[in-house]
Short mmCIF file of C-alpha atoms and ligand atoms in Angstrom, two decimals:
data_model
loop_
_atom_site.label_atom_id
_atom_site.label_comp_id
_atom_site.label_asym_id
_atom_site.label_seq_id
_atom_site.Cartn_x
_atom_site.Cartn_y
_atom_site.Cartn_z
CA MET B 10 10.32 -12.79 -3.21
CA MET B 11 12.43 -11.73 -0.26
CA ASP B 12 15.58 -12.78 -2.15
CA PHE B 13 15.27 -9.33 -3.74
CA GLU B 14 15.89 -7.62 -0.40
CA GLU B 15 19.65 -8.17 -0.25
CA PRO B 16 20.48 -7.05 -3.82
CA ALA B 17 18.31 -3.99 -3.19
CA ARG B 18 20.25 -3.18 -0.04
CA GLN B 19 23.51 -3.52 -1.96
CA ALA B 20 22.25 -1.28 -4.78
CA LEU B 21 21.22 1.57 -2.47
CA SER B 22 23.09 4.14 -0.40
CA PRO B 23 22.62 3.85 3.38
CA ALA B 24 20.23 6.85 3.49
CA HIS B 25 17.97 5.53 0.72
CA TRP B 26 18.05 2.00 2.14
CA GLY B 27 17.15 3.51 5.50
CA TYR B 28 14.16 5.33 3.95
CA LEU B 29 12.94 2.07 2.43
CA ALA B 30 13.52 -0.49 5.11
CA THR B 31 12.83 1.16 8.44
CA GLY B 32 9.83 1.90 10.67
CA VAL B 33 9.41 4.18 13.69
CA ASP B 34 10.81 4.15 17.25
CA ASP B 35 12.12 0.60 17.75
CA ASP B 36 10.57 -0.75 14.50
CA ASP B 37 8.14 -2.94 16.48
CA THR B 38 5.05 -2.32 14.33
CA LEU B 39 7.16 -3.17 11.30
CA GLY B 40 8.06 -6.51 12.91
CA ALA B 41 4.48 -7.12 14.09
CA ASN B 42 3.14 -6.94 10.53
CA LEU B 43 5.42 -9.78 9.48
CA ALA B 44 4.85 -11.85 12.63
CA GLY B 45 1.04 -11.54 12.49
CA PHE B 46 0.71 -14.15 9.77
CA LYS B 47 2.39 -16.80 11.94
CA HIS B 48 -0.67 -16.92 14.19
CA ILE B 49 -2.95 -18.08 11.38
CA GLN B 50 -2.87 -21.56 9.87
CA LEU B 51 -4.60 -22.96 6.82
CA ARG B 52 -7.46 -25.51 6.71
CA PRO B 53 -7.11 -27.19 3.32
CA ARG B 54 -9.88 -29.15 1.60
CA HIS B 55 -8.95 -31.93 -0.77
CA LEU B 56 -10.32 -33.81 -3.78
CA ILE B 57 -11.66 -30.65 -5.41
CA ASP B 58 -10.92 -29.90 -9.09
CA VAL B 59 -8.11 -27.33 -8.87
CA SER B 60 -6.95 -27.66 -12.47
CA LYS B 61 -8.06 -24.14 -13.41
CA PRO B 62 -7.27 -21.67 -10.63
CA ASN B 63 -8.85 -18.26 -11.21
CA LEU B 64 -7.37 -15.24 -9.42
CA ARG B 65 -9.74 -12.68 -10.95
CA THR B 66 -11.70 -10.27 -8.83
CA GLU B 67 -13.87 -7.22 -9.48
CA VAL B 68 -13.01 -3.88 -7.91
CA PHE B 69 -15.31 -0.87 -8.45
CA GLY B 70 -16.72 -2.56 -11.54
CA VAL B 71 -13.31 -3.31 -13.07
CA THR B 72 -11.92 -6.84 -13.42
CA TRP B 73 -8.50 -7.34 -11.85
CA GLU B 74 -6.36 -10.28 -12.96
CA SER B 75 -5.11 -10.84 -9.41
CA PRO B 76 -6.02 -9.55 -5.93
CA VAL B 77 -2.62 -7.88 -5.45
CA PHE B 78 -1.87 -4.18 -6.02
CA LEU B 79 1.11 -1.85 -5.68
CA CYS B 80 0.98 0.42 -2.64
CA PRO B 81 1.93 4.09 -2.87
CA VAL B 82 5.61 4.51 -2.11
CA GLY B 83 7.14 7.98 -2.26
CA ALA B 84 10.20 9.24 -4.14
CA GLN B 85 10.93 6.15 -6.23
CA LYS B 86 13.80 7.78 -8.11
CA ALA B 87 15.67 7.32 -4.82
CA PHE B 88 15.60 3.62 -5.66
CA HIS B 89 16.10 3.55 -9.44
CA PRO B 90 16.68 6.29 -12.05
CA GLU B 91 13.39 5.43 -13.81
CA GLY B 92 11.43 5.46 -10.54
CA GLU B 93 7.64 5.41 -10.87
CA VAL B 94 7.84 5.08 -14.68
CA ALA B 95 9.60 1.70 -14.40
CA VAL B 96 6.96 0.62 -11.89
CA ALA B 97 4.16 1.80 -14.19
CA ARG B 98 5.58 -0.21 -17.09
CA ALA B 99 5.84 -3.28 -14.87
CA ALA B 100 2.29 -2.77 -13.59
CA ARG B 101 1.06 -2.45 -17.16
CA ALA B 102 2.86 -5.63 -18.27
CA GLN B 103 1.57 -7.53 -15.25
CA LYS B 104 -1.96 -6.03 -15.41
CA THR B 105 -1.69 -4.73 -11.86
CA THR B 106 -3.17 -1.60 -10.25
CA GLN B 107 -0.60 1.00 -9.21
CA ILE B 108 -1.31 3.55 -6.51
CA LEU B 109 0.80 6.66 -7.02
CA SER B 110 2.10 8.56 -3.99
CA THR B 111 1.55 12.30 -3.54
CA VAL B 112 5.32 12.55 -2.99
CA THR B 113 6.03 10.77 -6.28
CA SER B 114 9.20 11.73 -8.14
CA VAL B 115 7.32 11.56 -11.50
CA SER B 116 4.10 13.49 -12.21
CA VAL B 117 0.72 11.77 -12.33
CA GLU B 118 0.43 12.71 -16.01
CA ASP B 119 3.72 11.00 -16.95
CA VAL B 120 2.91 7.92 -14.87
CA ALA B 121 -0.51 7.66 -16.54
CA ALA B 122 1.23 7.70 -19.95
CA ALA B 123 3.63 4.91 -18.94
CA LEU B 124 0.89 2.86 -17.30
CA GLY B 125 -1.48 3.25 -20.26
CA THR B 126 -4.26 4.33 -17.87
CA PRO B 127 -4.42 6.77 -14.97
CA PRO B 128 -3.17 5.24 -11.70
CA TRP B 129 -5.06 5.37 -8.44
CA TYR B 130 -3.81 8.44 -6.58
CA GLN B 131 -2.76 8.50 -2.94
CA LEU B 132 -3.41 11.81 -1.24
CA TYR B 133 -1.35 13.34 1.51
CA MET B 134 -3.68 16.22 2.18
CA PRO B 135 -1.90 19.55 1.65
CA ALA B 136 -1.85 21.84 4.69
CA THR B 137 -4.43 24.29 3.27
CA TRP B 138 -7.83 23.57 1.76
CA ASP B 139 -7.02 25.74 -1.25
CA ALA B 140 -3.95 23.61 -2.03
CA THR B 141 -6.01 20.45 -1.49
CA GLN B 142 -8.57 21.64 -4.03
CA ARG B 143 -5.87 22.37 -6.56
CA MET B 144 -4.13 19.04 -6.12
CA VAL B 145 -7.39 17.07 -6.29
CA SER B 146 -8.56 18.85 -9.44
CA ARG B 147 -5.21 18.20 -11.12
CA VAL B 148 -5.47 14.50 -10.27
CA GLU B 149 -9.08 14.37 -11.47
CA ALA B 150 -8.08 16.10 -14.72
CA ALA B 151 -5.38 13.44 -15.20
CA GLY B 152 -8.23 10.89 -15.25
CA CYS B 153 -7.63 9.12 -11.93
CA SER B 154 -10.75 7.25 -10.83
CA VAL B 155 -9.79 6.54 -7.21
CA LEU B 156 -8.42 8.84 -4.52
CA VAL B 157 -6.76 7.14 -1.53
CA TRP B 158 -6.42 9.56 1.39
CA THR B 159 -3.74 8.45 3.84
CA ILE B 160 -4.84 9.45 7.33
CA ASP B 161 -2.28 7.72 9.54
CA LEU B 162 0.43 10.40 9.47
CA LEU B 163 -1.68 13.35 10.61
CA GLY B 164 -0.18 13.10 14.10
CA GLY B 165 3.46 13.03 12.95
CA ARG B 166 6.05 10.27 13.43
CA ASN B 167 9.45 9.47 14.87
CA THR B 168 11.79 7.87 12.31
CA GLU B 169 14.79 7.07 14.50
CA THR B 170 16.31 4.21 12.54
CA LEU B 171 16.12 6.24 9.32
CA THR B 172 17.95 9.10 11.03
CA ARG B 173 20.75 6.73 12.03
CA PHE B 174 21.06 5.45 8.44
CA ARG B 175 21.21 9.03 7.17
CA ARG B 176 24.04 9.85 9.57
CA ALA B 177 25.93 6.81 8.29
CA ASP B 178 25.72 8.13 4.71
CA ALA B 179 28.85 10.14 3.95
CA ARG B 180 27.70 11.43 0.54
CA ASP B 181 26.82 15.04 -0.28
CA CYS B 182 23.02 15.00 -0.63
CA SER B 183 22.63 18.62 -1.76
CA PRO B 184 22.82 18.07 -5.58
CA CYS B 185 19.67 15.92 -5.47
CA HIS B 186 18.13 17.46 -2.34
CA PRO B 187 18.74 21.21 -2.61
CA SER B 188 16.19 21.92 0.16
CA GLY B 189 17.52 19.11 2.36
CA PRO B 190 16.72 15.36 2.51
CA GLY B 191 13.03 14.64 2.95
CA SER B 192 11.86 17.99 1.57
CA ILE B 193 8.83 17.63 -0.69
CA ALA B 194 8.51 21.21 -1.97
CA SER B 195 10.22 20.50 -5.31
CA LYS B 196 8.29 17.31 -6.06
CA PRO B 197 6.17 17.33 -9.25
CA MET B 198 2.76 17.19 -7.56
CA PHE B 199 3.58 20.36 -5.61
CA ARG B 200 3.86 22.58 -8.67
CA GLY B 201 2.13 25.81 -7.62
CA ILE B 202 1.34 24.37 -4.20
CA ALA B 203 3.20 24.89 -0.91
CA GLY B 204 5.05 21.72 0.14
CA GLU B 205 3.30 21.24 3.47
CA ILE B 206 1.03 18.29 4.12
CA ASN B 207 -0.95 16.33 6.72
CA PRO B 208 -2.90 19.01 8.63
CA PRO B 209 -3.11 17.73 12.23
CA GLU B 210 -6.45 19.50 12.74
CA ALA B 211 -8.18 17.27 10.17
CA THR B 212 -11.39 15.54 11.35
CA TRP B 213 -14.26 13.60 9.77
CA ASP B 214 -15.52 17.00 8.52
CA TYR B 215 -12.57 16.91 6.13
CA VAL B 216 -13.79 13.56 4.81
CA ASP B 217 -17.17 15.21 4.08
CA ARG B 218 -15.48 18.11 2.32
CA LEU B 219 -13.31 15.79 0.26
CA ARG B 220 -16.35 13.66 -0.54
CA LYS B 221 -18.11 16.76 -1.92
CA LEU B 222 -15.01 17.99 -3.74
CA THR B 223 -14.51 15.04 -6.08
CA ARG B 224 -16.36 12.47 -8.13
CA MET B 225 -13.46 10.04 -7.73
CA LYS B 226 -14.03 7.00 -5.53
CA LEU B 227 -12.69 7.80 -2.06
CA ILE B 228 -10.71 5.27 -0.02
CA LEU B 229 -9.30 5.99 3.44
CA LYS B 230 -5.86 4.42 3.97
CA GLY B 231 -4.85 3.76 7.54
CA ILE B 232 -8.13 2.59 9.14
CA GLU B 233 -7.44 0.02 11.88
CA THR B 234 -10.55 -0.24 14.06
CA ALA B 235 -14.24 -1.16 13.84
CA GLU B 236 -15.14 2.26 15.23
CA ASP B 237 -13.43 4.13 12.40
CA ALA B 238 -14.69 1.66 9.81
CA LYS B 239 -18.27 2.45 10.86
CA LEU B 240 -17.53 6.17 10.55
CA CYS B 241 -16.29 5.51 7.01
CA LEU B 242 -19.73 4.13 6.16
CA LYS B 243 -21.44 7.09 7.81
CA HIS B 244 -19.34 9.58 5.83
CA GLY B 245 -19.85 8.00 2.41
CA VAL B 246 -16.36 6.56 1.92
CA ASP B 247 -16.21 4.08 -0.98
CA GLY B 248 -13.52 1.75 0.35
CA ILE B 249 -11.16 1.12 3.27
CA LEU B 250 -7.48 0.28 3.16
CA VAL B 251 -6.51 -1.32 6.47
CA SER B 252 -2.92 -0.18 6.90
CA ASN B 253 -0.43 1.00 9.47
CA HIS B 254 1.82 2.52 6.80
CA GLY B 255 4.04 -0.55 6.80
CA GLY B 256 4.96 0.14 10.43
CA ARG B 257 6.14 3.63 9.51
CA ALA B 258 3.62 5.73 11.42
CA THR B 259 2.76 4.69 14.99
CA GLU B 260 4.69 2.31 17.22
CA THR B 261 3.45 -0.86 19.00
CA LEU B 262 0.36 -1.28 16.84
CA ARG B 263 -1.27 -4.58 16.05
CA SER B 264 -0.31 -6.18 12.76
CA THR B 265 -2.72 -5.25 9.99
CA ILE B 266 -3.76 -8.90 9.59
CA GLU B 267 -4.95 -8.72 13.23
CA SER B 268 -6.82 -5.43 12.64
CA LEU B 269 -8.50 -6.67 9.48
CA PRO B 270 -11.29 -8.92 10.90
CA GLU B 271 -12.97 -6.23 13.03
CA VAL B 272 -12.97 -3.82 10.10
CA VAL B 273 -14.41 -6.41 7.71
CA ASP B 274 -17.07 -7.40 10.24
CA SER B 275 -18.17 -3.84 10.89
CA VAL B 276 -18.65 -2.87 7.23
CA GLY B 277 -20.61 -6.05 6.50
CA GLY B 278 -19.73 -6.15 2.81
CA ARG B 279 -21.15 -2.70 2.05
CA ILE B 280 -17.81 -1.34 0.79
CA PRO B 281 -14.61 -3.19 -0.19
CA VAL B 282 -11.89 -3.58 2.42
CA PHE B 283 -8.27 -3.69 1.24
CA VAL B 284 -5.22 -4.37 3.39
CA ASP B 285 -1.45 -3.89 3.28
CA GLY B 286 1.52 -4.41 5.60
CA GLY B 287 4.04 -7.22 5.70
CA PHE B 288 2.69 -9.35 2.84
CA ARG B 289 5.66 -11.42 1.61
CA ARG B 290 4.19 -14.81 0.63
CA GLY B 291 1.25 -16.18 -1.29
CA THR B 292 0.04 -17.72 1.97
CA ASP B 293 -0.02 -14.23 3.56
CA VAL B 294 -2.27 -12.96 0.77
CA TYR B 295 -4.45 -16.05 1.09
CA LYS B 296 -4.98 -15.43 4.83
CA ALA B 297 -6.14 -11.86 4.21
CA LEU B 298 -8.55 -13.00 1.50
CA ALA B 299 -9.91 -15.60 3.92
CA LEU B 300 -10.54 -12.83 6.43
CA GLY B 301 -12.56 -10.91 3.85
CA ALA B 302 -10.07 -8.57 2.20
CA LYS B 303 -10.94 -7.65 -1.38
CA ALA B 304 -7.28 -7.32 -2.36
CA VAL B 305 -3.85 -6.99 -0.81
CA GLY B 306 -1.18 -4.31 -1.30
CA VAL B 307 2.59 -4.68 -1.27
CA GLY B 308 5.05 -1.86 -0.64
CA ARG B 309 8.66 -2.73 0.12
CA PRO B 310 8.79 -5.99 -1.90
CA TYR B 311 8.26 -4.35 -5.28
CA ILE B 312 10.66 -1.58 -4.38
CA TYR B 313 13.28 -4.26 -3.64
CA GLY B 314 12.67 -5.51 -7.17
CA LEU B 315 12.87 -1.97 -8.55
CA ALA B 316 16.08 -1.09 -6.72
CA ALA B 317 17.83 -4.30 -7.76
CA PHE B 318 16.61 -4.75 -11.36
CA GLY B 319 14.32 -1.88 -12.43
CA GLN B 320 11.09 -2.72 -14.27
CA GLU B 321 12.10 -6.37 -14.66
CA GLY B 322 12.56 -6.73 -10.91
CA VAL B 323 9.10 -5.31 -10.18
CA GLU B 324 7.57 -7.69 -12.71
CA ARG B 325 9.33 -10.70 -11.24
CA VAL B 326 8.19 -9.84 -7.71
CA LEU B 327 4.59 -9.67 -8.93
CA GLU B 328 4.95 -12.94 -10.83
CA ILE B 329 6.36 -14.75 -7.81
CA LEU B 330 3.62 -13.53 -5.49
CA ARG B 331 0.93 -14.47 -7.99
CA ALA B 332 2.43 -17.94 -8.56
CA GLU B 333 2.60 -18.55 -4.81
CA LEU B 334 -1.00 -17.47 -4.31
CA GLN B 335 -2.11 -19.71 -7.16
CA LEU B 336 -0.25 -22.65 -5.63
CA VAL B 337 -1.82 -22.28 -2.19
CA MET B 338 -5.27 -21.87 -3.75
CA ARG B 339 -4.76 -25.24 -5.46
CA GLN B 340 -3.33 -26.89 -2.37
CA CYS B 341 -6.27 -25.76 -0.24
CA GLY B 342 -9.01 -26.77 -2.67
CA THR B 343 -10.12 -23.18 -3.29
CA PRO B 344 -9.47 -22.54 -6.99
CA SER B 345 -11.43 -19.26 -7.08
CA LEU B 346 -11.29 -16.29 -4.71
CA ALA B 347 -14.96 -16.71 -3.76
CA GLN B 348 -14.13 -20.14 -2.34
CA ILE B 349 -11.59 -18.68 0.11
CA THR B 350 -13.53 -18.03 3.32
CA ARG B 351 -12.98 -17.95 7.07
CA ALA B 352 -13.38 -21.73 6.99
CA SER B 353 -10.10 -21.79 5.00
CA ILE B 354 -8.07 -20.69 8.05
CA GLN B 355 -7.72 -21.08 11.78
CA MET B 356 -6.66 -18.13 13.92
CA ASN B 357 -4.60 -18.91 16.98
CA ASN B 358 -4.23 -16.57 19.90
CA PRO B 359 -0.54 -15.58 19.96
CA LYS B 360 -0.55 -15.85 23.77
CA SER B 361 -1.89 -19.42 23.88
C1 LIG M 15 9.74 3.75 1.33
C2 LIG M 15 8.27 3.81 1.58
C3 LIG M 15 7.58 4.96 1.22
C4 LIG M 15 6.20 5.03 1.42
N1 LIG M 15 5.53 6.13 0.99
C5 LIG M 15 4.19 6.20 1.15
C6 LIG M 15 3.47 7.31 0.65
O1 LIG M 15 4.03 8.21 0.03
N2 LIG M 15 2.14 7.35 0.88
C7 LIG M 15 1.47 6.35 1.55
O2 LIG M 15 0.26 6.42 1.74
N3 LIG M 15 2.14 5.28 2.01
C8 LIG M 15 3.47 5.18 1.82
N4 LIG M 15 4.13 4.07 2.26
C9 LIG M 15 3.38 2.97 2.89
C10 LIG M 15 2.89 1.96 1.84
O3 LIG M 15 1.90 2.51 1.02
C11 LIG M 15 2.31 0.70 2.48
O4 LIG M 15 1.30 1.06 3.40
C12 LIG M 15 3.36 -0.17 3.18
O5 LIG M 15 4.59 -0.10 2.53
C13 LIG M 15 2.88 -1.62 3.21
O6 LIG M 15 3.77 -2.40 3.96
P1 LIG M 15 4.94 -3.28 3.31
O7 LIG M 15 6.02 -2.35 2.90
O8 LIG M 15 5.32 -4.16 4.44
O9 LIG M 15 4.36 -4.04 2.13
C14 LIG M 15 5.51 3.97 2.04
C15 LIG M 15 6.21 2.81 2.40
C16 LIG M 15 7.57 2.72 2.16
C17 LIG M 15 8.29 1.45 2.52
#
């Protein structure tokens, strides 16, 4: 799958490549996500009938063909002229759930048409409650069944490597970015809404308000500790996405695969736990499933496919990941997802 990285880099300008590939500060959390998987090994069982591997799982009463979904990634027309529409067509062809970013370059209504069903919608909470209400009711009217509130950027971030890539880009950005690179005011989901997001004063009270505001299922994206996972249960959240924003929010965090077990343990199966961050191989997905994740999200990999080959590239990335997962399920004697348990892996302390 990572063979798509280099053609994507070649297809993109330095500034857009920088937006895609980088993290924050020294990019250590970004690296930690990838390295985390190296501390877990597999414990295969043999002489089990693996002739019919079954990757199906049920999420909020809906059957998924595979436990892999597409993470919200903003501004996808920066990567390919068809942006989120190409991704929606690929997701439709590959029967995969797409989570649409608040800072999408195509409206939720147009993505729903291309996908053949409303996507899950990722919320960056607008700065005022009035704007939040308007955005949420628009998304609900578009038919979205799941709202994924990203809570890991409320404190701000320091994107140094991206800034260096931008400086290295000699092109005139103003035709596409009249209000300056990174401005979200003109994006389609901000029609009639001020382009300011992520109120730093937000607390668990905001979760309660959001909970009351919508009938959509509510997932919090960016939970990393048992303490916050327990608060999710207390505040009626329907699902947790363990994430550190692909290393793009806070520096020197644990990898998400290291954060996952304490979150899974503290919710005790009462709500589904999803995870994203650094998943590049079928074995990575397998390890998260063994630790109790319901499903796994990918961000950069499918955007590599999009940037290099459009819809076809996204489809191929999904096919490769699914084929790799299927292979490791057979190799380890766990032909269905229910058979993948903590006994399927061994976790090694990175310091030992
Ligand atoms: C270019 C880029 C843009 C992103 N935009 C968003 C976004 O708009 N909203 C959001 O919640 N997460 C966003 N993310 C984070 C992803 O949803 C996801 O958490 C992360 O990419 C997973 O890590 P991975 O890229 O290693 O697979 C973005 C990630 C990237 C790489």
